[in-house]
Amino acid sequence: MATQNSRSAARLMMAPAVILLLGWMLVPLVMTLLFSFKKYLPLRGGDLGWVGFDNYVRFVTSSAFWPSVSATLIIVGGVLAITVGLGVLLAILLNQPMWGQGIVRILVISPFFVMPTVSALVWKNMFMDPVNGLFAHLWKFFGAAPVEWLSQASLQSIILIVSWQWLPFATLILLTAIQSLDREQLEAAEMDGAAPLQRFGYITLPHLGRAITVVVLIQTIFLLGIFAEIFVTTQGSFGTRTLTYLIYQRVLESQNVGLGSAGGVYAIILANIIAIFLMRMVGKNLDK
Amino acid sequence: MGRITLDKVSKSFGDVEVIPPLDLTIEDGDFTVFVGPSGCGKSTLLRLIAGLEDTSGGHIRIDSQDATHVPPAKRGLAMVFQSYALYPHMSVRKNIAFPMKMAGVSEEEQRRRIDAAAKALNLTDYLDRRPGQLSGGQRQRVAIGRAIVREPAAFLFDEPLSNLDAALRVGMRLEISELHKRLRTTMIYVTHDQVEAMTMADKIVVLRAGHIEQVGSPLELYRAPRNTFVAGFIGSPKMNLIEGPEAAKHGAHTIGVRPEHIDVVEENGIWQGTVGVAEHLGSDTFFHIHNTGLTDTLTVRALGEVTLSHGDTIHLSPRAEQIHKFDAQGLRIE
Ligand SMILES: Nc1ncnc2c1ncn2[C@@H]1O[C@H](COP(=O)(O)OP(=O)(O)O)[C@@H](O)[C@H]1O
Ligand SMILES: [Mg+2]
């Protein structure tokens, strides 16, 4: 693509894709911005005109706002900690030569193929149900009173469900990273007198640094927007109302599109703050 | 001290016996080279000594202590790997300090040994860089530095120069030899390159398929190869091995003559043939000669610049006292 001719041809060829992508991204964004400055109540009068920053002020000052931000961060943080921690352990385990390795690997990865709605329903009804759930039976077997998971430990339950879904992803990425670790490095460390845990800390973990940042980055992007898991379990009650869920409630339950859009803009800002923070981290890790 | 004794040491991977039972003694302070073609088990043998592989049988003694089941770190040996195996996320200084840190050497002593090693290996300016920012030769030196600071009983090298370009290889070869002369520590060096073996070794161990074919000093191996394998492996270019009636004349199944032991004569040579490729190195010329009726190609070294070209007839005389004789099993006949 060196000549003038081929360059302009290339631009022409790429134009449809670029225009489609731009439209895809820009139209909803611009509409969200537009609505966020309007009082727009579809079932109660429709478009009631411009209101400036009213929606923004109302969204932040509502008593639900800060709890929703903290719920979002707790869920994202919790899931990240669990998936990265267990992911590293599982990756190390799966990297050991063992019988039936292929099948075990597929089993470990399979939760990723289950749709979020389905997995949340399965967890809710089969495991966490206080009467018929497997956990309830287990608790009763040991003579304890069954826990009402989704009301008594609601955030933890959601974190558990979402972690179960994302653990395969983390494991997969970390497994490929661990497979690329030079065996001679571990052997050199062994000869240098490093015990197994020291080899893990000084050699394996730094080697995984890059993969861990990638996992954290990608998962954060998706976890900031989890919805189905909350929708089919707690419906946002018991302190599980995340920012996404709050916006959903404002738009669809309260039928206040303007207020919801303002919330959407806040969500974009929050996501960007986290993204910048993470990019810094990744950048530092990728430079090495 | 670093005297290493292998007593009936063997190694199998599953059903495959890579090293059949083998005896070998490596004297303290010797520079011993394991040489042999790729896949003959050199690395495996070295890794057995290092403790990175478990023996399938036999005993390994280091300084008359049984080390067969001692973990690698406790054997007091340092290894330099083919891939250097530097820790990529640590600076050169931290790489070199790592074994001392693991051993709990005091900070001050660490610094002293690092500075000494860096000075000896010309690494002083690079101590704060990462391995990724160094050239191949520098990485090699860092790997050696990391081995030196441990003050081991013996150094183990596994083809340490095979990732370097030819010029650097010659330089590093000298540096390692000089290091050995200075430290006087036992070194075991694995290579498939017989030139490295010949130039560096006090003692060469020639391996084939896990068997020791011959052990001796470079010149012993050069002068009196015990069989046709060693004869063909040691020396560059390779010894000419001739079978058939010409060998029968000497009462042998096979005779061997090194290219440098065949003289090019004007006429009345014992052998003659036509010149194929001539490799002019300036100091020497190597002729590859066809149609001798002896072997497909006979290699001959002529001193200096000899002006024979492709297709010319050449007359040759092997030096009678330099002809090696081998029997039908390939063993040397004295
Ligand atoms: N971990 C292993 N598992 C099975 N076979 C191996 C293993 N390591 C080496 N081998 C086999 O042992 C033989 C000798 O290997 P190696 O010692 O690496 O040879 P060299 O270093 O002389 O080239 C080879 O045939 C190789 O395939
Ligand atoms: Mg090898």
XYZ file of C-alpha atoms and ligand atoms in Angstrom:
650
model
C 0.000 0.000 0.000
C 2.691 2.366 -0.958
C 1.428 4.249 -3.944
C -1.042 7.119 -3.888
C -3.368 4.992 -5.960
C -3.442 1.973 -3.721
C -3.809 4.181 -0.652
C -6.927 5.906 -1.887
C -8.323 2.596 -3.111
C -7.746 1.194 0.328
C -9.551 4.101 1.940
C -12.483 3.611 -0.380
C -12.665 -0.074 0.400
C -12.493 0.462 4.126
C -15.019 3.290 4.161
C -18.187 1.173 4.525
C -16.816 -0.688 7.519
C -15.549 2.475 9.159
C -18.822 4.326 8.572
C -20.843 1.409 9.922
C -18.674 1.167 13.021
C -18.802 4.911 13.621
C -22.572 4.923 13.252
C -22.869 1.961 15.540
C -20.895 3.739 18.208
C -21.784 7.368 17.687
C -25.554 7.227 17.287
C -26.295 5.660 20.685
C -23.660 7.818 22.353
C -25.026 11.055 20.896
C -28.603 10.030 21.711
C -27.639 9.214 25.287
C -25.967 12.607 25.612
C -28.994 14.310 24.060
C -31.526 12.605 26.315
C -29.453 13.225 29.404
C -30.149 16.968 29.060
C -33.872 16.470 28.588
C -36.822 15.672 30.768
C -38.101 12.694 28.840
C -40.809 10.489 30.373
C -42.213 8.227 27.623
C -45.389 7.236 29.507
C -45.886 10.501 31.380
C -45.938 13.199 28.749
C -43.015 12.222 26.525
C -40.405 14.854 25.674
C -40.837 17.703 28.162
C -37.957 19.831 26.847
C -34.440 20.747 27.900
C -33.511 20.792 31.550
C -29.775 21.473 31.480
C -27.823 19.513 34.104
C -30.883 18.705 36.204
C -30.742 14.975 35.452
C -27.061 14.818 36.349
C -27.608 16.525 39.666
C -30.605 14.339 40.470
C -28.783 11.138 39.567
C -25.825 11.812 41.844
C -27.829 13.204 44.684
C -30.241 10.282 44.729
C -29.624 8.081 47.722
C -29.107 5.081 45.443
C -26.111 6.486 43.566
C -23.113 5.980 45.828
C -24.263 2.569 47.079
C -24.555 1.506 43.432
C -21.041 2.691 42.636
C -19.666 0.837 45.625
C -21.663 -2.307 44.773
C -20.239 -2.164 41.250
C -16.687 -1.787 42.498
C -17.073 -4.528 45.116
C -18.434 -6.977 42.561
C -15.776 -6.130 39.965
C -12.988 -6.222 42.546
C -14.211 -9.416 44.140
C -14.601 -11.255 40.876
C -11.180 -10.081 39.693
C -9.490 -11.234 42.883
C -11.155 -14.640 42.790
C -10.703 -15.304 39.076
C -7.074 -14.187 38.982
C -6.164 -16.016 42.183
C -7.902 -19.265 41.358
C -7.025 -18.841 37.678
C -3.299 -18.860 38.463
C -3.693 -21.937 40.660
C -5.785 -23.775 38.088
C -3.422 -22.832 35.283
C -0.479 -24.263 37.219
C -2.479 -27.393 37.961
C -3.602 -27.860 34.362
C -0.061 -27.354 33.154
C 1.113 -30.433 35.054
C 1.194 -33.543 32.936
C -1.673 -35.730 34.099
C -4.015 -38.402 32.917
C -7.079 -37.159 31.001
C -5.618 -33.683 30.602
C -7.663 -32.855 27.505
C -10.994 -33.675 29.112
C -10.147 -31.855 32.325
C -9.214 -28.775 30.349
C -12.504 -28.826 28.447
C -14.429 -29.264 31.693
C -12.661 -26.321 33.240
C -13.428 -24.148 30.264
C -17.073 -25.195 29.855
C -18.700 -22.679 32.278
C -17.710 -20.018 29.802
C -20.108 -21.493 27.250
C -23.126 -21.249 29.556
C -25.195 -18.103 29.010
C -25.156 -15.721 31.993
C -28.931 -15.900 32.435
C -28.884 -19.663 32.455
C -25.973 -19.976 34.819
C -27.455 -17.453 37.221
C -30.757 -19.357 37.211
C -28.983 -22.631 37.807
C -27.047 -21.187 40.718
C -30.128 -19.514 42.144
C -32.417 -22.546 41.977
C -30.116 -25.527 42.219
C -27.436 -24.359 44.613
C -28.558 -21.325 46.556
C -32.250 -22.013 47.073
C -32.744 -21.974 50.857
C -35.179 -24.908 50.734
C -34.225 -27.146 47.859
C -30.748 -25.956 46.938
C -27.715 -28.223 47.182
C -26.065 -25.846 49.622
C -29.132 -25.972 51.846
C -28.981 -29.764 51.875
C -25.281 -29.640 52.604
C -25.806 -27.254 55.522
C -28.636 -29.384 56.854
C -26.491 -32.491 56.537
C -23.999 -30.916 58.903
C -26.812 -29.786 61.158
C -26.557 -26.099 60.347
C -29.386 -23.792 59.423
C -29.484 -23.213 55.642
C -28.213 -19.823 54.546
C -30.518 -17.644 52.500
C -27.756 -16.887 50.108
C -29.304 -14.272 47.910
C -30.640 -12.145 50.745
C -28.192 -12.756 53.578
C -25.010 -12.862 51.491
C -26.280 -11.241 48.345
C -23.116 -9.529 47.104
C -20.985 -12.567 47.873
C -23.458 -14.776 46.022
C -23.368 -12.614 42.927
C -19.581 -12.495 43.085
C -19.572 -16.289 43.324
C -21.837 -16.730 40.311
C -19.966 -14.256 38.153
C -16.586 -15.650 39.221
C -17.722 -19.110 38.214
C -18.480 -17.753 34.757
C -15.238 -15.869 34.319
C -12.815 -18.274 35.924
C -12.460 -20.289 32.694
C -11.469 -17.192 30.759
C -8.816 -16.236 33.281
C -7.574 -19.816 33.488
C -7.312 -20.121 29.728
C -5.298 -16.929 29.272
C -3.052 -17.733 32.233
C -2.569 -21.307 31.070
C -1.300 -20.205 27.678
C 1.013 -17.764 29.428
C 2.332 -20.404 31.785
C 2.973 -22.745 28.886
C 5.257 -20.171 27.345
C 7.444 -20.047 30.452
C 10.907 -21.322 29.623
C 11.484 -24.531 31.561
C 15.182 -23.764 31.822
C 14.406 -20.638 33.846
C 12.664 -22.723 36.471
C 15.507 -25.207 36.432
C 18.053 -22.439 36.774
C 16.141 -21.106 39.769
C 15.989 -24.593 41.216
C 19.761 -24.924 40.893
C 20.163 -21.458 42.385
C 18.491 -22.792 45.494
C 14.975 -21.390 45.174
C 12.314 -23.494 46.910
C 9.079 -24.252 45.007
C 7.221 -21.294 46.524
C 10.157 -18.993 45.817
C 10.266 -20.226 42.222
C 6.592 -19.372 41.958
C 7.082 -15.928 43.458
C 10.285 -14.962 41.674
C 9.853 -16.636 38.285
C 6.324 -17.799 37.499
C 4.358 -14.883 38.892
C 6.435 -12.145 37.198
C 6.192 -14.137 33.981
C 2.405 -14.114 34.367
C 2.304 -10.374 35.089
C 1.431 -9.458 31.554
C -1.280 -12.082 31.203
C -2.759 -11.059 34.545
C -3.022 -7.436 33.443
C -4.710 -8.529 30.232
C -7.184 -10.639 32.203
C -7.873 -7.782 34.599
C -8.363 -5.299 31.786
C -10.691 -7.400 29.672
C -12.698 -8.692 32.597
C -13.154 -5.224 34.052
C -14.635 -4.002 30.795
C -17.199 -6.803 30.822
C -17.809 -6.911 34.561
C -18.695 -3.214 34.780
C -21.746 -4.049 32.707
C -23.003 -7.291 34.273
C -26.758 -7.299 34.334
C -28.364 -10.685 33.682
C -26.920 -12.237 36.842
C -28.502 -9.533 38.980
C -31.726 -9.422 37.017
C -32.527 -13.109 37.479
C -31.354 -13.369 41.087
C -31.874 -10.386 43.383
C -33.343 -7.836 40.977
C -31.064 -5.273 42.527
C -32.276 -5.694 46.070
C -30.161 -6.508 49.137
C -27.426 -4.095 48.159
C -26.740 -5.608 44.739
C -27.896 -2.630 42.717
C -24.940 -1.845 40.500
C -24.662 1.281 38.418
C -25.863 -0.603 35.346
C -28.830 -1.944 37.222
C -29.685 1.467 38.628
C -29.719 2.944 35.130
C -31.956 0.132 33.974
C -34.372 0.834 36.819
C -34.445 4.560 36.082
C -35.139 4.042 32.395
C -37.485 1.073 32.384
C -39.006 0.829 35.832
C -39.354 4.567 36.486
C -39.718 5.327 32.787
C -37.327 8.250 33.133
C -35.131 8.171 30.036
C -33.446 11.498 30.763
C -32.346 10.460 34.252
C -31.200 7.049 33.012
C -29.165 8.649 30.240
C -27.415 10.893 32.724
C -26.596 7.744 34.683
C -25.290 6.226 31.464
C -22.913 9.143 31.020
C -21.684 8.668 34.587
C -21.124 5.002 33.827
C -19.042 5.978 30.798
C -16.991 8.328 32.963
C -16.484 5.670 35.648
C -15.463 3.117 33.045
C -12.980 5.573 31.575
C -11.436 6.411 34.918
C -10.934 2.717 35.572
C -9.702 2.152 32.024
C -7.081 4.907 32.280
C -5.947 3.529 35.604
C -5.708 0.021 34.165
C -4.011 1.148 30.970
C -1.308 2.765 33.061
C -0.850 -0.525 34.841
C -0.808 -2.510 31.615
C 1.533 -0.038 29.983
C 3.957 -0.401 32.836
C 3.715 -4.168 32.684
C 4.024 -4.385 28.917
C 7.102 -2.181 28.833
C 9.089 -4.717 30.772
C 37.037 -29.395 45.507
C 34.992 -30.914 42.762
C 35.681 -34.532 41.958
C 32.672 -36.147 40.351
C 32.302 -39.895 40.027
C 29.595 -41.672 38.086
C 29.145 -45.294 39.044
C 26.937 -47.395 36.745
C 24.708 -44.373 36.198
C 21.866 -45.037 33.770
C 18.797 -43.179 32.617
C 15.669 -44.282 30.801
C 12.711 -42.196 29.687
C 9.870 -44.693 29.823
C 11.029 -47.677 27.785
C 13.789 -45.799 26.029
C 17.201 -46.225 27.583
C 18.992 -43.003 26.783
C 22.033 -43.651 28.968
C 23.041 -47.290 29.479
C 24.998 -47.919 32.711
C 28.088 -45.768 32.537
C 31.202 -45.191 34.648
C 33.147 -41.983 34.573
C 35.414 -40.005 36.854
C 35.899 -36.297 36.497
C 38.967 -35.140 38.368
C 38.998 -32.035 40.507
C 39.977 -28.979 38.525
C 39.686 -30.645 35.140
C 38.000 -29.085 32.166
C 36.043 -32.038 30.843
C 34.104 -31.848 27.601
C 31.279 -34.205 26.684
C 31.150 -34.298 22.918
C 29.000 -36.302 20.546
C 26.381 -35.901 17.856
C 22.999 -34.346 18.636
C 20.673 -36.596 20.600
C 23.399 -38.839 21.987
C 22.494 -38.018 25.584
C 25.048 -35.348 26.504
C 22.489 -32.987 28.012
C 20.796 -35.843 29.804
C 24.086 -36.884 31.362
C 24.809 -33.331 32.455
C 21.320 -32.961 33.893
C 21.791 -36.181 35.825
C 24.932 -34.759 37.354
C 23.131 -31.472 38.073
C 20.244 -33.315 39.692
C 17.646 -31.949 37.283
C 16.855 -35.528 36.232
C 16.586 -38.541 38.516
C 18.882 -41.448 37.739
C 17.297 -44.746 36.746
C 20.203 -46.594 38.333
C 23.711 -46.199 39.712
C 25.317 -43.616 41.973
C 26.685 -40.133 41.535
C 29.363 -39.038 43.955
C 30.554 -35.488 44.364
C 33.733 -35.274 46.447
C 33.149 -38.850 47.576
C 29.746 -37.945 49.040
C 26.835 -39.837 47.535
C 24.804 -37.142 45.782
C 22.455 -39.438 43.868
C 19.380 -38.257 45.745
C 20.574 -34.827 46.817
C 18.413 -31.997 45.389
C 20.127 -29.824 42.737
C 20.592 -26.780 44.936
C 22.448 -28.799 47.569
C 24.994 -30.321 45.199
C 27.055 -27.174 45.044
C 27.094 -27.168 41.244
C 26.304 -24.212 38.998
C 24.878 -24.621 35.529
C 24.960 -22.387 32.466
C 22.113 -23.245 30.126
C 22.017 -23.143 26.350
C 19.197 -20.571 26.452
C 21.090 -18.740 29.255
C 17.879 -19.004 31.335
C 18.290 -15.485 32.690
C 15.368 -14.096 34.662
C 13.922 -11.588 32.192
C 12.169 -9.329 34.685
C 15.254 -8.829 36.850
C 18.169 -6.527 36.183
C 21.580 -8.031 35.507
C 22.575 -7.223 39.072
C 19.538 -9.006 40.478
C 20.104 -11.957 38.183
C 23.629 -12.387 39.439
C 22.535 -11.790 43.029
C 19.711 -14.334 42.869
C 21.581 -17.484 43.956
C 23.266 -15.561 46.779
C 19.936 -14.134 47.886
C 18.510 -17.639 47.981
C 21.504 -18.808 49.990
C 21.157 -15.928 52.436
C 24.525 -14.316 51.690
C 24.848 -10.908 53.367
C 24.119 -7.812 51.267
C 27.662 -6.603 51.591
C 29.180 -9.904 50.511
C 26.693 -10.026 47.630
C 27.799 -6.614 46.440
C 31.444 -7.572 46.710
C 31.039 -10.743 44.671
C 28.814 -9.053 42.078
C 31.371 -6.301 41.568
C 34.179 -8.806 41.259
C 32.262 -10.944 38.782
C 31.100 -7.923 36.783
C 34.667 -6.684 36.532
C 35.982 -10.058 35.451
C 33.259 -10.431 32.841
C 33.136 -6.838 31.574
C 29.610 -6.330 32.793
C 30.115 -3.349 35.085
C 28.334 -0.931 32.741
C 25.376 -3.223 32.243
C 24.469 -4.129 35.806
C 21.266 -2.117 35.801
C 20.002 -3.316 32.439
C 17.619 -6.131 31.873
C 18.653 -9.272 29.965
C 16.404 -8.239 27.067
C 18.562 -5.170 26.510
C 21.809 -7.138 26.152
C 23.487 -8.818 23.205
C 23.879 -12.580 23.038
C 27.473 -12.500 24.233
C 26.625 -10.238 27.161
C 23.743 -12.484 28.202
C 26.129 -15.383 28.102
C 28.469 -13.534 30.400
C 25.648 -12.719 32.808
C 24.767 -16.408 32.934
C 28.395 -17.201 33.704
C 28.474 -14.427 36.301
C 25.442 -15.903 37.998
C 27.277 -19.213 38.149
C 30.586 -17.774 39.392
C 29.214 -15.900 42.397
C 27.953 -19.133 43.889
C 31.556 -20.314 44.120
C 30.465 -23.811 43.125
C 32.382 -27.063 43.373
C 31.949 -27.456 39.629
C 30.500 -25.593 36.673
C 28.226 -27.323 34.211
C 27.857 -25.834 30.741
C 25.278 -27.122 28.262
C 26.200 -25.957 24.761
C 26.631 -22.415 26.053
C 27.974 -21.017 22.799
C 25.609 -22.506 20.264
C 23.389 -19.414 20.138
C 26.273 -17.081 19.323
C 27.677 -16.119 15.951
C 30.961 -17.612 14.822
C 33.235 -14.691 15.753
C 31.721 -14.304 19.197
C 31.945 -18.032 19.749
C 35.694 -17.975 19.283
C 35.980 -15.073 21.712
C 33.780 -16.647 24.378
C 35.621 -19.932 23.995
C 38.812 -18.178 25.004
C 37.107 -16.362 27.869
C 35.733 -19.573 29.316
C 39.115 -21.262 28.979
C 40.773 -18.335 30.712
C 38.159 -18.403 33.440
C 39.017 -22.032 34.021
C 42.707 -21.317 34.159
C 42.063 -18.593 36.721
C 39.524 -20.360 38.925
C 40.903 -23.862 38.609
C 37.410 -25.170 39.332
C 36.094 -28.369 37.795
C 34.131 -27.628 34.639
C 31.987 -29.970 32.604
C 31.189 -28.643 29.201
C 28.753 -30.181 26.748
C 29.024 -29.526 23.039
C 28.397 -31.206 19.713
C 31.196 -29.187 18.178
C 34.453 -31.116 18.153
C 36.427 -27.898 17.561
C 35.208 -26.560 20.917
C 36.063 -29.883 22.497
C 39.574 -29.962 21.052
C 40.395 -26.345 21.856
C 39.052 -26.187 25.407
C 39.268 -29.603 27.003
C 41.751 -31.121 29.392
C 39.808 -34.307 28.911
C 37.307 -35.202 26.220
C 34.552 -37.743 26.691
C 33.210 -38.883 23.312
C 29.642 -40.121 23.545
C 27.545 -42.053 21.079
C 23.986 -43.138 21.882
C 24.694 -42.815 25.594
C 27.853 -44.943 25.411
C 31.267 -43.569 26.187
C 33.342 -44.291 23.102
C 36.607 -42.912 24.411
C 37.975 -40.716 27.154
C 41.253 -38.908 26.797
C 43.103 -35.672 26.236
C 42.490 -33.944 22.903
C 45.816 -35.125 21.517
C 45.337 -38.698 22.687
C 42.042 -38.791 20.856
C 43.619 -37.210 17.807
C 46.624 -39.500 17.748
C 45.009 -42.756 18.731
C 41.246 -42.866 18.212
C 39.972 -46.096 19.696
C 37.479 -46.795 16.939
C 36.227 -45.507 13.618
C 33.522 -43.383 15.287
C 36.004 -41.387 17.331
C 38.340 -41.293 14.336
C 35.626 -39.742 12.196
C 34.358 -37.417 14.901
C 37.559 -35.853 16.174
C 39.577 -33.710 13.797
C 38.580 -31.189 11.189
C 38.167 -31.843 8.327
C 37.170 -35.414 9.050
C 39.551 -38.319 8.769
C 39.308 -40.252 5.480
C 38.125 -43.774 6.203
C 38.961 -46.252 3.470
C 37.741 -49.836 3.220
C 38.366 -52.600 0.715
C 41.556 -53.736 -1.025
C 43.549 -50.650 -0.067
C 42.827 -51.385 3.617
C 43.591 -55.068 3.139
C 47.081 -54.082 1.934
C 47.673 -52.800 5.463
C 46.127 -55.872 7.016
C 43.053 -54.001 8.227
C 39.332 -53.843 7.511
C 39.374 -50.061 7.464
C 42.223 -47.612 7.351
C 42.007 -43.969 8.304
C 44.187 -41.113 7.124
C 43.700 -37.526 8.199
C 43.603 -34.921 5.414
C 46.699 -33.274 6.898
C 48.627 -36.561 6.675
C 48.359 -36.885 2.932
C 50.998 -35.100 0.875
C 50.344 -33.664 -2.539
C 53.207 -34.737 -4.809
C 54.185 -33.899 -8.380
C 54.158 -37.469 -9.646
C 54.519 -41.094 -8.591
C 52.012 -40.677 -5.794
C 50.626 -43.796 -4.165
C 47.113 -42.581 -4.938
C 45.736 -40.322 -7.607
C 42.418 -38.733 -8.462
C 40.716 -35.689 -9.928
C 40.237 -32.481 -8.015
C 36.635 -31.630 -7.193
C 35.996 -28.639 -4.970
C 39.006 -26.755 -3.648
C 38.534 -24.688 -0.486
C 41.175 -22.007 -0.285
C 41.684 -20.729 3.249
C 44.942 -18.968 2.488
C 47.081 -20.798 5.005
C 45.730 -24.140 3.838
C 43.847 -25.495 0.897
C 41.409 -28.353 1.251
C 40.896 -30.466 -1.831
C 37.964 -32.798 -2.246
C 39.181 -35.486 -4.582
C 37.141 -37.920 -6.641
C 37.888 -41.013 -8.740
C 40.579 -42.296 -6.439
C 39.086 -45.774 -6.372
C 39.277 -45.583 -2.550
C 36.206 -43.692 -1.333
C 33.667 -41.356 -2.889
C 35.515 -38.272 -1.755
C 38.968 -38.033 -0.312
C 39.812 -34.873 1.605
C 43.368 -33.625 1.480
C 44.990 -30.640 3.086
C 47.739 -28.879 1.213
C 49.792 -26.210 2.936
C 49.650 -22.713 1.542
C 48.303 -21.749 -1.830
C 48.297 -24.648 -4.232
C 47.198 -23.915 -7.747
C 45.305 -26.983 -8.809
C 41.839 -26.447 -10.117
C 38.692 -28.410 -10.778
C 39.215 -31.458 -12.981
C 43.008 -31.539 -12.639
C 44.687 -34.831 -11.824
C 46.349 -34.869 -8.421
C 49.004 -37.239 -7.055
C 48.921 -38.120 -3.384
C 51.071 -39.903 -0.838
C 49.707 -40.817 2.580
C 52.316 -40.797 5.341
C 52.725 -44.437 6.228
C 53.329 -43.845 9.938
C 50.124 -41.796 10.218
C 47.769 -44.450 8.893
C 45.248 -45.694 11.465
C 44.114 -49.295 11.153
C 40.754 -50.655 12.296
C 39.301 -54.168 12.321
C 35.897 -55.316 11.065
C 34.249 -54.184 14.341
C 35.710 -50.739 13.820
C 38.188 -51.138 16.694
C 41.717 -49.832 16.474
C 44.531 -52.257 15.605
C 47.848 -51.238 17.124
N 12.401 -35.572 29.012
C 12.610 -36.479 28.046
N 11.677 -37.404 27.766
C 11.895 -38.331 26.810
N 12.993 -38.411 26.061
C 13.961 -37.501 26.275
C 13.821 -36.494 27.279
N 14.943 -35.735 27.277
C 15.735 -36.240 26.314
N 15.156 -37.311 25.721
C 15.741 -38.127 24.654
O 17.021 -38.519 25.051
C 17.926 -38.477 23.987
C 19.134 -37.670 24.361
O 18.769 -36.324 24.503
P 19.803 -35.208 24.920
O 20.484 -35.639 26.165
O 19.066 -33.922 24.972
O 20.803 -35.218 23.705
P 21.971 -34.196 23.338
O 22.038 -33.160 24.392
O 23.192 -35.035 23.254
O 21.636 -33.626 22.004
C 17.174 -37.946 22.794
O 16.845 -39.004 21.958
C 15.937 -37.331 23.392
O 14.859 -37.476 22.526
Mg 21.670 -31.080 24.344
